[in-house]
Short mmCIF file of C-alpha atoms and ligand atoms in Angstrom, two decimals:
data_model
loop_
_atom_site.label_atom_id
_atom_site.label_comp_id
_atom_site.label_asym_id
_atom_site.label_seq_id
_atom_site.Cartn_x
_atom_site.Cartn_y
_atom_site.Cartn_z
CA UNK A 1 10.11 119.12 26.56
CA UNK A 2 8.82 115.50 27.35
CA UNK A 3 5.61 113.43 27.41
CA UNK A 4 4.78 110.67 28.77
CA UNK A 5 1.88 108.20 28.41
CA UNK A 6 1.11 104.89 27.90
CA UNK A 7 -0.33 104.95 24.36
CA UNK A 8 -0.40 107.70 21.36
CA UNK A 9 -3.79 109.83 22.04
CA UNK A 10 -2.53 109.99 26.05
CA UNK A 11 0.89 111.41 24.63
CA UNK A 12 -1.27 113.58 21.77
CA UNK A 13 -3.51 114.73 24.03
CA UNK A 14 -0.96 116.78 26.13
CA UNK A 15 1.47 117.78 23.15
CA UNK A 16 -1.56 119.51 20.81
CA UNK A 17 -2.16 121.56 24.41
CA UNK A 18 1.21 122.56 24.42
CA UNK A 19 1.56 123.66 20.77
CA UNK A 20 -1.86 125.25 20.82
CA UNK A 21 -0.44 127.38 24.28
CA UNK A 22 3.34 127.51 23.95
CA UNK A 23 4.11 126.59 20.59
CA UNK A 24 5.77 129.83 18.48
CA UNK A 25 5.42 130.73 15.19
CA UNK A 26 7.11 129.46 12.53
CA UNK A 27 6.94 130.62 8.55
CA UNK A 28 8.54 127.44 6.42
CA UNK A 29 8.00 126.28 3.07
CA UNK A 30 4.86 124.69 3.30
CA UNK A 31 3.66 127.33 5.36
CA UNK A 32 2.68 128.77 9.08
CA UNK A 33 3.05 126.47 11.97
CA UNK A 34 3.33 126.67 15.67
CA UNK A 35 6.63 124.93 16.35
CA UNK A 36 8.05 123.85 19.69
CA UNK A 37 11.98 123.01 19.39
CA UNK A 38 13.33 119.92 21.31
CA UNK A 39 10.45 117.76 21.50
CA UNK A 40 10.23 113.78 23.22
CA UNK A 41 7.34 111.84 23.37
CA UNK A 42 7.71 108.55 25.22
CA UNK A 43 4.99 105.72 24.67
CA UNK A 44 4.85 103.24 27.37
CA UNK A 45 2.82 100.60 25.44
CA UNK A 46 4.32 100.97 21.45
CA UNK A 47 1.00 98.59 20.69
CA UNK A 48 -1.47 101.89 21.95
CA UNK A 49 -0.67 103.06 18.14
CA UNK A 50 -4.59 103.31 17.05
CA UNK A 51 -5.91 106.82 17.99
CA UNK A 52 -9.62 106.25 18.85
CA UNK A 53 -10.02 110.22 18.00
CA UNK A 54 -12.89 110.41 15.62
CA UNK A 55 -10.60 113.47 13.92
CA UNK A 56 -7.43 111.53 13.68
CA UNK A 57 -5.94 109.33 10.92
CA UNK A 58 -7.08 105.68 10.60
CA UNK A 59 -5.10 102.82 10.31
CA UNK A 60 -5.60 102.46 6.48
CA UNK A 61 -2.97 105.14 5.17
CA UNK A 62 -0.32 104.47 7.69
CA UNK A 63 -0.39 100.73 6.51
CA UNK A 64 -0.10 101.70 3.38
CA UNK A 65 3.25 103.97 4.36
CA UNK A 66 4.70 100.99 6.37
CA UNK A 67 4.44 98.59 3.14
CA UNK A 68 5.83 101.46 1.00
CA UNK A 69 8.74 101.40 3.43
CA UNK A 70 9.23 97.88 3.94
CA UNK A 71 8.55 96.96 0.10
CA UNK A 72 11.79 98.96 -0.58
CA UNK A 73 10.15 100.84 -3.40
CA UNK A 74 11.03 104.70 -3.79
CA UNK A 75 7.78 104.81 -6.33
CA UNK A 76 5.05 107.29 -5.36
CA UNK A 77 2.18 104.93 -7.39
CA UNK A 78 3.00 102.28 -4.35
CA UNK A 79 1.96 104.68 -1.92
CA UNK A 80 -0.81 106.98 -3.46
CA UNK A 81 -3.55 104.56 -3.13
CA UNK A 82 -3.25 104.79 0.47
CA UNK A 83 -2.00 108.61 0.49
CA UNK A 84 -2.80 110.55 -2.34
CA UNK A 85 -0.74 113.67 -1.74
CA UNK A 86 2.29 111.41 -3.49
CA UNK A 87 0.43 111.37 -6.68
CA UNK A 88 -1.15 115.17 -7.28
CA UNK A 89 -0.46 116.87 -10.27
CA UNK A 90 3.18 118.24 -10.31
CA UNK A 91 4.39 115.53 -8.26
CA UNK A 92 7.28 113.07 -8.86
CA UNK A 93 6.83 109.47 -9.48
CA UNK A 94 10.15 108.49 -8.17
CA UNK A 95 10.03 109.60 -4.65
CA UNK A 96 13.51 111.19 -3.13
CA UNK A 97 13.54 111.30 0.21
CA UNK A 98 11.09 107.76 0.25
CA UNK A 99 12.61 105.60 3.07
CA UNK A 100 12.34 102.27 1.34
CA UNK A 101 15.65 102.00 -0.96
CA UNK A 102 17.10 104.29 2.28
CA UNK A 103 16.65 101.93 4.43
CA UNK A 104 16.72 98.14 2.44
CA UNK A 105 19.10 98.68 -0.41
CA UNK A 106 20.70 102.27 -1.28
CA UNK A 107 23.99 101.46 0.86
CA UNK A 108 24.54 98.06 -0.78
CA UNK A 109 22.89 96.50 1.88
CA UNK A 110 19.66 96.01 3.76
CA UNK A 111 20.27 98.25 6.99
CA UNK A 112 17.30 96.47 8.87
CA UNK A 113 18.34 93.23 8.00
CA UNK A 114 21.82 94.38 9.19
CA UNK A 115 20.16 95.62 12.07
CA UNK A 116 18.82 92.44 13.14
CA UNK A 117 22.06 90.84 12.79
CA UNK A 118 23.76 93.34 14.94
CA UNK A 119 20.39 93.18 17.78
CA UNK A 120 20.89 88.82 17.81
CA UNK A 121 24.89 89.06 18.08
CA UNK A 122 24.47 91.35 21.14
CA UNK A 123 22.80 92.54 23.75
CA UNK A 124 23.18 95.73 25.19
CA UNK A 125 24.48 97.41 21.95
CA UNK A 126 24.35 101.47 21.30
CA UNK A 127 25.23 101.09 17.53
CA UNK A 128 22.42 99.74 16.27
CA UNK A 129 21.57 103.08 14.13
CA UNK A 130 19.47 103.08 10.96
CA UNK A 131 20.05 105.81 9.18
CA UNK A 132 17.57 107.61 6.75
CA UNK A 133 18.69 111.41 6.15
CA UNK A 134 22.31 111.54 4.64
CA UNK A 135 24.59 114.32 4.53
CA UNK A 136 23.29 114.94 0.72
CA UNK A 137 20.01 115.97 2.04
CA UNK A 138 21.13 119.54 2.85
CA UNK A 139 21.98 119.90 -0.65
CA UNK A 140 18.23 119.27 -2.16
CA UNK A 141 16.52 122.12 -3.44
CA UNK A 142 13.40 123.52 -1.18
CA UNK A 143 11.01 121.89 -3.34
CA UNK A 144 12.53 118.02 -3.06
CA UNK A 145 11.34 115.24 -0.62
CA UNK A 146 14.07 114.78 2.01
CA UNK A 147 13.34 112.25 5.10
CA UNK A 148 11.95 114.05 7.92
CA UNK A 149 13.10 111.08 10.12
CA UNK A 150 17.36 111.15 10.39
CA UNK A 151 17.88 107.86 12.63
CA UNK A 152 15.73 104.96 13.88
CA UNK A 153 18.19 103.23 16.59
CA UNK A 154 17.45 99.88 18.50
CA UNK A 155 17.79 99.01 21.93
CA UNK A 156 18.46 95.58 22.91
CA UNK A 157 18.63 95.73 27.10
CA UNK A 158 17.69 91.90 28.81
CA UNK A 159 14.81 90.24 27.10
CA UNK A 160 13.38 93.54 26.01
CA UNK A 161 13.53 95.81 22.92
CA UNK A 162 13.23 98.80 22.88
CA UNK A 163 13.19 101.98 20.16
CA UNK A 164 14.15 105.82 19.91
CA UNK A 165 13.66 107.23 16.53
CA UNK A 166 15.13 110.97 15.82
CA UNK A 167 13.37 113.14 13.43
CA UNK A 168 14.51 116.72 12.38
CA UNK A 169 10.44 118.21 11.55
CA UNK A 170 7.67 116.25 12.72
CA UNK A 171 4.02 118.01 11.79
CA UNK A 172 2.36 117.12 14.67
CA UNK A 173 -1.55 116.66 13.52
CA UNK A 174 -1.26 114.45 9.71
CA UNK A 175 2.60 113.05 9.83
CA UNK A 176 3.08 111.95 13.68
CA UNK A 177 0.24 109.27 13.78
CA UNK A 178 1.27 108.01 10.70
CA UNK A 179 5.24 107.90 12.04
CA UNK A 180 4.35 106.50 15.57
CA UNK A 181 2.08 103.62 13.79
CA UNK A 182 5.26 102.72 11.29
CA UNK A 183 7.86 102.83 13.95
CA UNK A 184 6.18 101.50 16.75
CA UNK A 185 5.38 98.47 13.93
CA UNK A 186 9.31 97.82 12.75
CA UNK A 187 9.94 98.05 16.39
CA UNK A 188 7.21 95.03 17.15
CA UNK A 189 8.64 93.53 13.87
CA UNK A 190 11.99 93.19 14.69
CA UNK A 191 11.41 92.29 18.58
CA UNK A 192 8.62 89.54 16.78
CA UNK A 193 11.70 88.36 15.11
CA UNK A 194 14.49 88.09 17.92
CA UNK A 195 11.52 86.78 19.99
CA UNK A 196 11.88 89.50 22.64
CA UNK A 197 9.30 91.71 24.58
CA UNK A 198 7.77 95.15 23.73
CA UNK A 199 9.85 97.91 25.45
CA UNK A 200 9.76 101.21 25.25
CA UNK A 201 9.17 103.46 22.27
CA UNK A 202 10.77 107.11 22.03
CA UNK A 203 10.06 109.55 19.72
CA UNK A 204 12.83 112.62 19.56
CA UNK A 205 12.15 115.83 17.16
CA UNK A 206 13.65 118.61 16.20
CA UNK A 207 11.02 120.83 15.40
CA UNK A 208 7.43 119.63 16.03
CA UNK A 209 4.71 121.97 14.70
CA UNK A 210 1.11 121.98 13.85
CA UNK A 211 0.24 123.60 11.00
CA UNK A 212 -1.95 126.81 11.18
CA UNK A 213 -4.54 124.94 8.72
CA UNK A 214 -4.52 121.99 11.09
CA UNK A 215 -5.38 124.47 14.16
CA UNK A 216 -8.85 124.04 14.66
CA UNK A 217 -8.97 120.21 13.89
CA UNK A 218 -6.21 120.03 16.95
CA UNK A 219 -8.46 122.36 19.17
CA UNK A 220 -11.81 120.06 18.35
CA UNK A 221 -9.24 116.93 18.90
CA UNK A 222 -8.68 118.59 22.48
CA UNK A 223 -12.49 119.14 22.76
CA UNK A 224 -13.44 115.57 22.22
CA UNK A 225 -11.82 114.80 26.13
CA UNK A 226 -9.89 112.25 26.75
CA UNK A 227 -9.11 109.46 24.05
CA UNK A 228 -7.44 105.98 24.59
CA UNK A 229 -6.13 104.62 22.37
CA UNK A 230 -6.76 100.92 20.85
CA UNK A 231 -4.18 98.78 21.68
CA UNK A 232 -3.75 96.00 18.45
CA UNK A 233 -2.88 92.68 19.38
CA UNK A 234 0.43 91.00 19.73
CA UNK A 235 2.29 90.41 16.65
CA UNK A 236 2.92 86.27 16.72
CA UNK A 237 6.72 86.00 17.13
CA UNK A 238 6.84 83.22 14.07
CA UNK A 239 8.62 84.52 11.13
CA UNK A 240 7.29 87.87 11.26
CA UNK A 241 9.23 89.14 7.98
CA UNK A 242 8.26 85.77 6.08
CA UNK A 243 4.72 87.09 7.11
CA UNK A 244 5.72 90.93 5.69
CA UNK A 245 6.37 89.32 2.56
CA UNK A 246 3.06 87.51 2.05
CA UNK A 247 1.05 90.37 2.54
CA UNK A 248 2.85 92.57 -0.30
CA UNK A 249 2.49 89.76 -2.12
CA UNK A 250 -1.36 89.82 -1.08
CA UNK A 251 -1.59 93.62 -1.05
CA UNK A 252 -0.24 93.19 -5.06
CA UNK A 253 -3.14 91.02 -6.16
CA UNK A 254 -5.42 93.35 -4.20
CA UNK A 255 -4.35 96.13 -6.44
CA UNK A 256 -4.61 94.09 -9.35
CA UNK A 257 -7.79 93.47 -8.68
CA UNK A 258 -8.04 89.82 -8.02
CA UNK A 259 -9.60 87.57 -5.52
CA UNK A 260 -7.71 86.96 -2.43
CA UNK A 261 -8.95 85.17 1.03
CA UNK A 262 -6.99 86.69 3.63
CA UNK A 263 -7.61 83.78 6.08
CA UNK A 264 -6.36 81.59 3.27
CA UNK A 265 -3.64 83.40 2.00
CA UNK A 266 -2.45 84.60 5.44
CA UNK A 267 -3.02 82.13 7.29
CA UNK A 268 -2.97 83.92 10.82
CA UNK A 269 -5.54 86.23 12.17
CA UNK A 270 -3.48 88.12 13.05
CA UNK A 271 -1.95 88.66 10.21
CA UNK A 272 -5.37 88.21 8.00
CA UNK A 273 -7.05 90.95 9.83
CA UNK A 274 -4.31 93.84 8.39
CA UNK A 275 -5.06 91.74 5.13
CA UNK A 276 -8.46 92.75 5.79
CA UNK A 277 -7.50 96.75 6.08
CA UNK A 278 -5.90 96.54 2.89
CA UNK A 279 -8.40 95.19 1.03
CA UNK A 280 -10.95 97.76 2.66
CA UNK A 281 -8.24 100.97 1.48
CA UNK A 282 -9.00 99.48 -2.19
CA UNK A 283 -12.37 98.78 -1.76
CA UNK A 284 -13.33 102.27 -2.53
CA UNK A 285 -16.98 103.37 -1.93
CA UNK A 286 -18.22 100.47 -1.97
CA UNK A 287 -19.98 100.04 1.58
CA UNK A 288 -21.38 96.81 0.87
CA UNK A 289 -17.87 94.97 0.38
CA UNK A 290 -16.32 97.07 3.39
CA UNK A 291 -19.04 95.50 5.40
CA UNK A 292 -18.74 91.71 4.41
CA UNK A 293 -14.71 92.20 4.96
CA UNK A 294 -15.37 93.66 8.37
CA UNK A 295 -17.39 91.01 9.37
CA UNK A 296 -14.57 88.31 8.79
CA UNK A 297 -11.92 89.94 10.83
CA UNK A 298 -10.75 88.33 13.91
CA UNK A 299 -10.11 91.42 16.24
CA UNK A 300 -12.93 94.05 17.08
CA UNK A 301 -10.09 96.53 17.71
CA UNK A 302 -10.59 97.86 13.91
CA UNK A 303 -14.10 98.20 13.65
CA UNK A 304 -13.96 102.15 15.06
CA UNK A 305 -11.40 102.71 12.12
CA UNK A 306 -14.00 100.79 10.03
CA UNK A 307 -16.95 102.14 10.96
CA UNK A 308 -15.67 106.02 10.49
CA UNK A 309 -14.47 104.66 6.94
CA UNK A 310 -17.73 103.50 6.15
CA UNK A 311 -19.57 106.83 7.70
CA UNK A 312 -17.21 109.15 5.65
CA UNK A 313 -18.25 106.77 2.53
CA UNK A 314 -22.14 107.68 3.56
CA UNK A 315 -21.63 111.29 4.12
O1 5HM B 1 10.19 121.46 5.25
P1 5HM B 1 10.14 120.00 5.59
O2 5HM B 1 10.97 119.12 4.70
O3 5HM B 1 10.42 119.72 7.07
O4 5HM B 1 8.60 119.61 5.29
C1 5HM B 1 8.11 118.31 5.34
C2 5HM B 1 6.84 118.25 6.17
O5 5HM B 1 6.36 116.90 6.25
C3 5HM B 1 7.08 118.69 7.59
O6 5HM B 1 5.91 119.29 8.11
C4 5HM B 1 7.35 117.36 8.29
O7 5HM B 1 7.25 117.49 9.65
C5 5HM B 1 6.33 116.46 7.63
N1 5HM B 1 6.67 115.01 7.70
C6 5HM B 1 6.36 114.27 8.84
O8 5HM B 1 5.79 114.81 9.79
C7 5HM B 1 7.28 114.38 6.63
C8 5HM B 1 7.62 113.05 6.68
C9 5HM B 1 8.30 112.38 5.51
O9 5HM B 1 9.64 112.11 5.78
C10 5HM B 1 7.28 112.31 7.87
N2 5HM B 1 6.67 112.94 8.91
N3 5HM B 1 7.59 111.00 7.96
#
């Protein structure tokens, strides 16, 4: 089963009508889903990675998720911040299926760097696999994190780059925003870094399901008509990963609580406006300080995300 759009809400628009019509159901671990087996989503324009859905996730926690994974860290205190489901009670602090270490450093090597080096030696390569799920995954007891994604593979073809990413269990209303907005952002990354265009981005799952809790917040999704949505600007093609490694560095100080500029420090609006959305995921409840970071950012793209943040704070 495939769709097709040019952004994420056209392409989650028409797969939360299929699951809530075709999709069968399913009785796993974490409980009752409508799954549909076999499932491709293909996104047009990768930057369309901002749902404008009132209901749907904002840009703040998938942020967080892509820093985890580029920061290399397997620790769940990186990540709760932004998502606190890695930090309830019961839960590990070393996370085992976290994609960081998988993907920078558990092989003896960085696979994305690796991947790069592979992407600027040739064009027109089908090898350029990263992979995240290993063989000892099937081993894991039910209860342990293992990677829902198995492969993210890049496409060098001409001046373009383009991305398919394979994952074996995709839930379909709280995990695929957050996945499309990481992906589609390594993808941007690494074409930022070759200096090549924006292709295509492909998403490929095994079994995609919305969960039976998540039902009615899909149906009122479906109800709130058509969504578009917001495309982010172009990531600058000047050391992009020199760029990744400023803002951890800015995200730590952040969390430590001191004072940062992100026009200063980042030196780039675009690159000082996702400064900006990290600051805002620590600033808490305090409207106030939301507000006067708002108010500096260079693109009005964010302010929807902003404004429900700050709504949800006044509720
Ligand atoms: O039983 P399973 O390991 O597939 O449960 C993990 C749940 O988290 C599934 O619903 C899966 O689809 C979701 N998930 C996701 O959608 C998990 C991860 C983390 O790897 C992810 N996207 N990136």
């Amino acid at each position: 089963m495939e769709f097709l759009g040019e952004g994420l809400d056209d392409v989650l628009n028409d797969l939360y009508h299929a699951l809530l019509n075709d999709g069968v159901h399913n009785v796993s671990t974490n409980g009752g889903s409508l799954e549909l087996l076999g499932v491709t989503l293909r996104i047009a324009k990768p930057r369309a990675r901002l749902s404008r859905s009132q209901t749907r996730a904002r840009p703040f926690s998938a942020l967080g998720e892509l820093l985890w994974y580029l920061s290399g860290s397997d620790e769940a205190a990186f990540v709760g911040p932004y998502i606190p489901f890695y930090v309830k009670d019961g839960k590990p602090a070393v996370v085992n299926g976290a994609y960081g270490p998988r993907i920078r450093s558990r092989h003896g090597f960085d696979q994305l760097q690796a991947a790069i080096e592979l992407l600027q030696r040739k064009d027109g390569s089908r090898r350029c696999v990263i992979q995240l799920y290993e063989a000892r995954d099937l081993l894991a007891d039910d209860g342990t994190d293992i990677p829902c994604t198995t492969t993210l593979q890049f496409h060098r073809r001409g001046g373009v780059l383009h991305m398919s990413v394979a994952m074996r269990s995709n839930d379909a209303y709280l995990g695929l925003p957050h996945d499309v907005f990481c992906f589609t952002m390594l993808q941007e990354l690494v074409a930022a870094e070759l200096k090549l265009e924006l292709g295509e981005y492909i998403h490929m799952v095994g079994s995609m399901h919305l969960y039976d809790r998540d039902r009615g917040r899909a149906e009122r999704y479906r109800r709130e008509g058509y969504q578009r949505a917001a495309e982010m600007p172009a990531m600058p093609h000047s050391n992009p990963f020199k760029k990744i490694d400023d803002l951890l560095a800015f995200e730590q100080k952040v969390r430590a609580g001191k004072s940062v500029d992100p026009n200063g420090d980042l030196n780039d609006p675009y690159w000082s406006d996702i400064g900006s959305l990290i600051q805002i995921s620590f600033a808490g409840q305090d409207d106030e300080v939301i507000k006067e970071i708002s108010v500096r950012m260079h693109s009005d793209i964010y302010h929807s995300s902003i404004e429900d943040q700050r709504d949800r704070i006044a509720e």
